[in-house]
mmCIF file of C-alpha atoms in Angstrom:
data_model
loop_
_atom_site.group_PDB
_atom_site.id
_atom_site.type_symbol
_atom_site.label_atom_id
_atom_site.label_comp_id
_atom_site.label_asym_id
_atom_site.label_seq_id
_atom_site.Cartn_x
_atom_site.Cartn_y
_atom_site.Cartn_z
ATOM 1 C CA MET O 1 37.552 -30.281 4.935
ATOM 2 C CA CYS O 2 36.255 -26.792 4.104
ATOM 3 C CA ARG O 3 32.614 -25.829 4.309
ATOM 4 C CA THR O 4 31.120 -22.716 2.730
ATOM 5 C CA VAL O 5 28.603 -20.806 4.841
ATOM 6 C CA ASP O 6 26.380 -18.215 3.173
ATOM 7 C CA LEU O 7 26.170 -15.513 5.817
ATOM 8 C CA ARG O 8 23.591 -13.584 3.824
ATOM 9 C CA GLN O 9 21.130 -16.463 3.976
ATOM 10 C CA ALA O 10 21.864 -16.885 7.683
ATOM 11 C CA VAL O 11 21.101 -13.218 8.278
ATOM 12 C CA LEU O 12 17.781 -13.453 6.448
ATOM 13 C CA ALA O 13 16.829 -16.668 8.229
ATOM 14 C CA ARG O 14 17.536 -14.970 11.557
ATOM 15 C CA ASN O 15 15.399 -12.019 10.521
ATOM 16 C CA ASP O 16 12.512 -14.301 9.538
ATOM 17 C CA ASP O 17 12.632 -15.896 12.985
ATOM 18 C CA SER O 18 12.596 -12.477 14.651
ATOM 19 C CA ALA O 19 9.712 -11.417 12.402
ATOM 20 C CA ARG O 20 7.687 -14.488 13.336
ATOM 21 C CA ARG O 21 8.115 -13.780 17.047
ATOM 22 C CA LEU O 22 7.304 -10.083 16.629
ATOM 23 C CA ARG O 23 4.206 -10.869 14.566
ATOM 24 C CA GLU O 24 2.962 -13.239 17.250
ATOM 25 C CA ALA O 25 3.543 -10.647 19.975
ATOM 26 C CA LEU O 26 1.764 -7.860 18.082
ATOM 27 C CA GLU O 27 -1.164 -10.072 17.149
ATOM 28 C CA ALA O 28 -1.493 -11.210 20.774
ATOM 29 C CA ARG O 29 -1.907 -7.594 21.890
ATOM 30 C CA GLY O 30 -4.418 -6.902 19.113
ATOM 31 C CA THR O 31 -2.248 -4.618 16.996
ATOM 32 C CA VAL O 32 -2.331 -4.631 13.201
ATOM 33 C CA THR O 33 1.017 -3.563 11.746
ATOM 34 C CA VAL O 34 1.293 -1.968 8.309
ATOM 35 C CA ASN O 35 4.679 -1.885 6.565
ATOM 36 C CA LEU O 36 4.854 0.928 3.968
ATOM 37 C CA LEU O 37 7.415 0.614 1.165
ATOM 38 C CA SER O 38 8.168 3.036 -1.661
ATOM 39 C CA SER O 39 10.861 4.876 -3.543
ATOM 40 C CA PRO O 40 12.068 8.223 -2.151
ATOM 41 C CA GLY O 41 9.750 11.072 -3.084
ATOM 42 C CA SER O 42 6.664 8.941 -3.683
ATOM 43 C CA GLY O 43 4.522 10.993 -1.308
ATOM 44 C CA LYS O 44 4.439 8.244 1.307
ATOM 45 C CA THR O 45 4.841 10.607 4.270
ATOM 46 C CA ALA O 46 2.172 13.042 3.052
ATOM 47 C CA LEU O 47 -0.346 10.247 2.574
ATOM 48 C CA LEU O 48 0.493 8.676 5.933
ATOM 49 C CA GLU O 49 0.057 12.024 7.687
ATOM 50 C CA ALA O 50 -3.413 12.314 6.165
ATOM 51 C CA GLU O 51 -4.307 8.748 7.165
ATOM 52 C CA LEU O 52 -3.102 9.275 10.747
ATOM 53 C CA GLY O 53 -5.110 12.476 11.052
ATOM 54 C CA LEU O 54 -8.220 10.722 9.788
ATOM 55 C CA ALA O 55 -7.691 7.852 12.222
ATOM 56 C CA ARG O 56 -7.416 10.289 15.096
ATOM 57 C CA ARG O 57 -10.643 12.033 14.067
ATOM 58 C CA ARG O 58 -12.377 8.662 13.966
ATOM 59 C CA GLY O 59 -11.114 7.808 17.437
ATOM 60 C CA VAL O 60 -8.844 4.981 16.262
ATOM 61 C CA GLU O 61 -5.753 4.470 18.425
ATOM 62 C CA VAL O 62 -2.827 4.623 16.002
ATOM 63 C CA ALA O 63 0.931 5.099 16.145
ATOM 64 C CA ALA O 64 3.658 5.486 13.552
ATOM 65 C CA LEU O 65 7.335 4.660 13.382
ATOM 66 C CA THR O 66 9.296 6.229 10.538
ATOM 67 C CA ALA O 67 12.795 5.258 9.401
ATOM 68 C CA ASP O 68 15.349 7.341 7.547
ATOM 69 C CA LEU O 69 19.084 7.379 7.052
ATOM 70 C CA ALA O 70 19.209 10.914 8.463
ATOM 71 C CA THR O 71 17.026 13.819 9.703
ATOM 72 C CA GLU O 72 13.848 13.783 11.779
ATOM 73 C CA ASN O 73 11.841 15.640 9.144
ATOM 74 C CA ASP O 74 9.292 12.889 8.529
ATOM 75 C CA ALA O 75 8.606 12.336 12.222
ATOM 76 C CA ARG O 76 7.945 16.040 12.711
ATOM 77 C CA ARG O 77 5.506 16.019 9.805
ATOM 78 C CA LEU O 78 3.690 12.905 11.014
ATOM 79 C CA ALA O 79 3.455 14.247 14.570
ATOM 80 C CA ARG O 80 1.233 17.054 13.298
ATOM 81 C CA SER O 81 -1.522 14.426 13.137
ATOM 82 C CA GLY O 82 -1.485 14.138 16.922
ATOM 83 C CA ALA O 83 -0.598 10.434 16.781
ATOM 84 C CA PRO O 84 2.327 8.990 18.759
ATOM 85 C CA VAL O 85 5.346 9.038 16.425
ATOM 86 C CA LYS O 86 8.880 7.720 16.708
ATOM 87 C CA GLN O 87 11.814 8.449 14.408
ATOM 88 C CA VAL O 88 14.460 5.810 13.771
ATOM 89 C CA LEU O 89 17.759 6.849 12.187
ATOM 90 C CA THR O 90 19.441 3.874 10.540
ATOM 91 C CA ASP O 91 22.958 5.339 10.239
ATOM 92 C CA GLY O 92 23.163 4.478 6.560
ATOM 93 C CA LEU O 93 21.383 1.111 6.597
ATOM 94 C CA CYS O 94 18.936 1.003 3.685
ATOM 95 C CA HIS O 95 16.153 -0.919 5.437
ATOM 96 C CA LEU O 96 14.585 -1.881 8.733
ATOM 97 C CA GLU O 97 14.908 -5.376 10.176
ATOM 98 C CA ALA O 98 12.546 -7.208 12.498
ATOM 99 C CA ARG O 99 14.876 -7.292 15.495
ATOM 100 C CA MET O 100 15.586 -3.584 15.048
ATOM 101 C CA LEU O 101 11.867 -2.776 14.888
ATOM 102 C CA ALA O 102 11.111 -4.887 17.962
ATOM 103 C CA GLY O 103 13.780 -3.052 19.925
ATOM 104 C CA HIS O 104 12.328 0.354 19.086
ATOM 105 C CA LEU O 105 8.764 -0.713 19.886
ATOM 106 C CA ASP O 106 9.721 -2.169 23.274
ATOM 107 C CA GLY O 107 8.648 0.224 26.000
ATOM 108 C CA TRP O 108 7.343 2.804 23.503
ATOM 109 C CA LEU O 109 4.337 1.391 21.661
ATOM 110 C CA PRO O 110 1.184 2.591 23.486
ATOM 111 C CA ALA O 111 -0.698 -0.245 25.156
ATOM 112 C CA ASP O 112 -3.969 0.695 23.470
ATOM 113 C CA CYS O 113 -2.496 0.997 19.962
ATOM 114 C CA ARG O 114 -4.653 -0.867 17.462
ATOM 115 C CA LEU O 115 -2.901 0.190 14.240
ATOM 116 C CA LEU O 116 0.855 0.635 13.882
ATOM 117 C CA PHE O 117 2.141 2.162 10.651
ATOM 118 C CA VAL O 118 5.810 1.596 9.850
ATOM 119 C CA GLU O 119 7.222 3.944 7.219
ATOM 120 C CA ASN O 120 10.213 2.011 5.925
ATOM 121 C CA VAL O 121 13.320 3.588 4.440
ATOM 122 C CA GLY O 122 12.646 4.995 0.965
ATOM 123 C CA ASN O 123 13.925 2.128 -1.175
ATOM 124 C CA LEU O 124 12.238 -0.633 -3.172
ATOM 125 C CA VAL O 125 15.179 -3.052 -3.065
ATOM 126 C CA CYS O 126 16.486 -3.848 0.414
ATOM 127 C CA PRO O 127 13.251 -3.341 2.426
ATOM 128 C CA ALA O 128 11.428 -5.811 0.190
ATOM 129 C CA ALA O 129 13.648 -8.648 1.403
ATOM 130 C CA TYR O 130 13.002 -8.154 5.122
ATOM 131 C CA ASP O 131 9.836 -9.324 6.836
ATOM 132 C CA LEU O 132 9.123 -6.993 9.765
ATOM 133 C CA GLY O 133 6.399 -9.115 11.305
ATOM 134 C CA GLU O 134 3.798 -6.930 9.620
ATOM 135 C CA THR O 135 0.169 -7.831 9.072
ATOM 136 C CA LEU O 136 -0.105 -5.799 5.879
ATOM 137 C CA ARG O 137 2.603 -4.878 3.396
ATOM 138 C CA VAL O 138 1.695 -1.873 1.261
ATOM 139 C CA VAL O 139 3.724 -0.609 -1.687
ATOM 140 C CA LEU O 140 3.274 2.930 -2.968
ATOM 141 C CA ALA O 141 4.284 4.310 -6.365
ATOM 142 C CA SER O 142 3.696 7.822 -7.655
ATOM 143 C CA VAL O 143 2.421 8.564 -11.155
ATOM 144 C CA THR O 144 5.737 10.298 -11.893
ATOM 145 C CA GLU O 145 7.794 7.117 -11.462
ATOM 146 C CA GLY O 146 6.777 5.275 -14.626
ATOM 147 C CA GLU O 147 4.431 2.438 -15.486
ATOM 148 C CA ASP O 148 7.171 -0.210 -15.508
ATOM 149 C CA LYS O 149 8.026 0.150 -11.802
ATOM 150 C CA PRO O 150 6.359 -3.177 -10.859
ATOM 151 C CA LEU O 151 8.433 -5.025 -13.481
ATOM 152 C CA LYS O 152 11.653 -3.398 -12.297
ATOM 153 C CA TYR O 153 10.938 -4.278 -8.667
ATOM 154 C CA PRO O 154 8.915 -7.514 -8.784
ATOM 155 C CA THR O 155 9.781 -8.552 -5.230
ATOM 156 C CA ALA O 156 8.461 -5.358 -3.682
ATOM 157 C CA PHE O 157 5.270 -5.318 -5.728
ATOM 158 C CA GLY O 158 4.899 -9.088 -5.806
ATOM 159 C CA LEU O 159 4.703 -9.382 -2.016
ATOM 160 C CA ALA O 160 2.359 -6.439 -1.465
ATOM 161 C CA ASN O 161 -1.045 -6.914 0.135
ATOM 162 C CA LEU O 162 -2.111 -3.575 -1.334
ATOM 163 C CA VAL O 163 -0.676 -1.204 -3.960
ATOM 164 C CA LEU O 164 -1.351 2.529 -3.749
ATOM 165 C CA VAL O 165 -0.791 4.907 -6.643
ATOM 166 C CA THR O 166 0.134 8.307 -5.183
ATOM 167 C CA LYS O 167 0.017 11.842 -6.564
ATOM 168 C CA ALA O 168 -2.919 10.875 -8.766
ATOM 169 C CA ASP O 169 -3.663 14.561 -9.293
ATOM 170 C CA LEU O 170 -0.507 14.719 -11.445
ATOM 171 C CA ALA O 171 -1.428 11.777 -13.682
ATOM 172 C CA VAL O 172 -2.364 13.847 -16.715
ATOM 173 C CA ALA O 173 0.679 16.114 -16.481
ATOM 174 C CA ALA O 174 2.944 13.097 -16.042
ATOM 175 C CA GLU O 175 1.248 11.267 -18.931
ATOM 176 C CA PHE O 176 0.756 8.314 -16.637
ATOM 177 C CA ASP O 177 -0.550 5.225 -18.428
ATOM 178 C CA GLU O 178 -2.763 3.753 -15.727
ATOM 179 C CA ALA O 179 -3.792 0.713 -17.790
ATOM 180 C CA ALA O 180 -0.168 -0.240 -18.407
ATOM 181 C CA PHE O 181 0.703 0.181 -14.735
ATOM 182 C CA LEU O 182 -2.229 -1.980 -13.631
ATOM 183 C CA ALA O 183 -1.297 -4.681 -16.134
ATOM 184 C CA ASN O 184 2.288 -4.693 -14.871
ATOM 185 C CA VAL O 185 1.161 -4.968 -11.251
ATOM 186 C CA GLN O 186 -1.049 -7.936 -12.120
ATOM 187 C CA ARG O 187 1.854 -9.651 -13.888
ATOM 188 C CA VAL O 188 3.848 -9.815 -10.665
ATOM 189 C CA ASN O 189 0.966 -9.978 -8.170
ATOM 190 C CA PRO O 190 -2.279 -11.341 -9.679
ATOM 191 C CA GLY O 191 -5.402 -10.176 -7.884
ATOM 192 C CA VAL O 192 -3.845 -7.530 -5.664
ATOM 193 C CA THR O 193 -5.927 -4.389 -5.145
ATOM 194 C CA VAL O 194 -4.569 -1.169 -6.648
ATOM 195 C CA LEU O 195 -6.014 2.174 -5.520
ATOM 196 C CA ASN O 196 -5.410 5.762 -6.624
ATOM 197 C CA THR O 197 -4.637 8.365 -3.977
ATOM 198 C CA SER O 198 -3.716 12.026 -3.700
ATOM 199 C CA ALA O 199 -2.791 13.585 -0.383
ATOM 200 C CA ARG O 200 -3.154 16.968 -2.043
ATOM 201 C CA THR O 201 -6.765 16.612 -3.233
ATOM 202 C CA GLY O 202 -7.897 13.976 -0.725
ATOM 203 C CA GLU O 203 -8.622 11.349 -3.383
ATOM 204 C CA GLY O 204 -8.373 7.892 -1.875
ATOM 205 C CA VAL O 205 -7.410 9.185 1.577
ATOM 206 C CA GLY O 206 -8.869 6.724 4.065
ATOM 207 C CA ALA O 207 -8.487 3.676 1.842
ATOM 208 C CA LEU O 208 -5.353 2.552 3.671
ATOM 209 C CA LEU O 209 -6.994 3.123 7.044
ATOM 210 C CA ASP O 210 -10.118 1.248 5.973
ATOM 211 C CA ARG O 211 -8.090 -1.741 4.784
ATOM 212 C CA ALA O 212 -6.142 -1.885 8.045
ATOM 213 C CA LEU O 213 -9.338 -1.592 10.115
ATOM 214 C CA ALA O 214 -10.966 -4.356 8.083
ATOM 215 C CA VAL O 215 -8.061 -6.660 8.899
ATOM 216 C CA LEU O 216 -8.298 -5.597 12.536
ATOM 217 C CA ASP O 217 -11.939 -6.712 12.431
ATOM 218 C CA GLY O 218 -10.943 -10.110 11.084
ATOM 219 C CA ALA O 219 -10.785 -9.727 7.316
ATOM 220 C CA GLU O 220 -8.089 -11.756 5.637
ATOM 221 C CA PRO O 221 -5.435 -9.603 3.934
ATOM 222 C CA HIS O 222 -4.726 -10.370 0.300
ATOM 223 C CA ARG O 223 -2.036 -13.039 0.207
ATOM 224 C CA PRO O 224 0.099 -12.884 -2.936
ATOM 225 C CA VAL O 225 0.681 -16.157 -4.720
ATOM 226 C CA MET O 226 4.234 -15.702 -5.925
ATOM 227 C CA SER O 227 6.629 -18.359 -7.120
ATOM 228 C CA ALA O 228 10.318 -17.981 -6.461
ATOM 229 C CA VAL O 229 11.764 -15.363 -8.788
ATOM 230 C CA PRO O 230 15.535 -15.731 -9.055
ATOM 231 C CA HIS O 231 17.416 -12.462 -9.310
ATOM 232 C CA ASP O 232 21.097 -11.936 -9.618
ATOM 233 C CA HIS O 233 22.401 -9.635 -6.885
ATOM 234 C CA GLY O 234 23.438 -7.105 -9.494
ATOM 235 C CA HIS O 235 19.940 -6.729 -10.905
ATOM 236 C CA ASP O 236 17.389 -4.079 -10.019
ATOM 237 C CA ASP O 237 15.793 -6.085 -7.239
ATOM 238 C CA GLY O 238 18.194 -8.790 -6.198
ATOM 239 C CA HIS O 239 15.928 -10.990 -4.084
ATOM 240 C CA ASP O 240 14.509 -14.452 -4.500
ATOM 241 C CA ASP O 241 11.141 -14.522 -2.767
ATOM 242 C CA GLY O 242 8.363 -16.961 -2.162
ATOM 243 C CA HIS O 243 7.011 -18.510 1.024
ATOM 244 C CA ASP O 244 3.648 -19.972 1.743
ATOM 245 C CA ASP O 245 2.381 -16.981 3.766
ATOM 246 C CA GLY O 246 3.303 -14.565 1.023
ATOM 247 C CA ARG O 247 5.914 -12.769 3.071
ATOM 248 C CA ASP O 248 8.645 -15.284 3.885
ATOM 249 C CA HIS O 249 11.575 -15.107 1.551
ATOM 250 C CA GLY O 250 14.055 -17.415 -0.076
ATOM 251 C CA ARG O 251 16.460 -14.597 -0.937
ATOM 252 C CA ASP O 252 20.057 -14.023 -1.799
ATOM 253 C CA HIS O 253 20.678 -10.644 -0.281
ATOM 254 C CA GLY O 254 22.227 -9.251 2.830
ATOM 255 C CA HIS O 255 24.235 -6.487 4.401
ATOM 256 C CA GLY O 256 26.886 -6.150 7.019
ATOM 257 C CA ASP O 257 28.684 -8.724 9.074
ATOM 258 C CA GLY O 258 27.692 -12.002 10.579
ATOM 259 C CA ASP O 259 25.375 -10.469 13.176
ATOM 260 C CA GLY O 260 23.128 -9.244 10.401
ATOM 261 C CA HIS O 261 23.752 -5.514 10.602
ATOM 262 C CA GLY O 262 26.060 -3.333 8.569
ATOM 263 C CA HIS O 263 25.748 -0.562 11.119
ATOM 264 C CA LYS O 264 26.703 0.293 14.666
ATOM 265 C CA HIS O 265 23.842 2.302 16.103
ATOM 266 C CA HIS O 266 20.132 2.925 15.672
ATOM 267 C CA HIS O 267 18.891 6.148 17.183
ATOM 268 C CA ALA O 268 15.282 6.584 18.259
ATOM 269 C CA HIS O 269 13.926 10.078 18.819
ATOM 270 C CA SER O 270 10.731 11.295 20.402
ATOM 271 C CA VAL O 271 8.802 14.122 18.801
ATOM 272 C CA ALA O 272 5.821 16.229 19.737
ATOM 273 C CA GLY O 273 2.608 14.242 19.886
ATOM 274 C CA GLU O 274 4.116 10.889 20.853
ATOM 275 C CA SER O 275 3.564 8.746 23.878
ATOM 276 C CA ALA O 276 6.776 8.288 25.811
#
């Protein structure tokens, strides 16, 4: 008798278990973790650098882990804030996973860290499917990307606790239809807060930090109410999401072999300004 085993579902179930354990460990030490998702070129790194610098000036103990397929460029930029920063090179993997994140935090995350920002790989497809044990999931979209982004990537936007519009200073030049964008966000994630930001002008800088600090002080993060949205793997998103905490996922997506990783190595690099 033959039995079919869906390895992709097994991989995601294993990740959810790792995420649950990591979330419990981070919450026990009093650390709020923020998972940042966006397309490449959204301005995510520039905004995060500004937020880290502001946190440091306010005396908030923060740290940041940034993931890319290659280069340490983002870590060098973020380290200018003075916050502890760690670069993770994924060797071609298009997302972070909970077990991977836990391994890089072990022995590195400063004991007094209250806010941990995780800059995920620039991609709105794969990262959306993987719970990292975060407290807050934030999705960023620049005004140059188009108003229909939330409809093209409903899983990413639908599971966000906060949506940030970046490069707001370019809205007029890009002919950005803010009303249409807001309506599309509400279609996939009713009630979620959407804020405009510009790292260049300073508009909205501090909003992300304030939201994270509010949660640290006991505020409840926005929990999306999202029913399962079936997506064929060949579609723009490709994930079927919907769990009762707003982050667990009933998805049909996966990479690599049976151990859950389509890669061999994950390299972590220290940069100036980090705690060893």
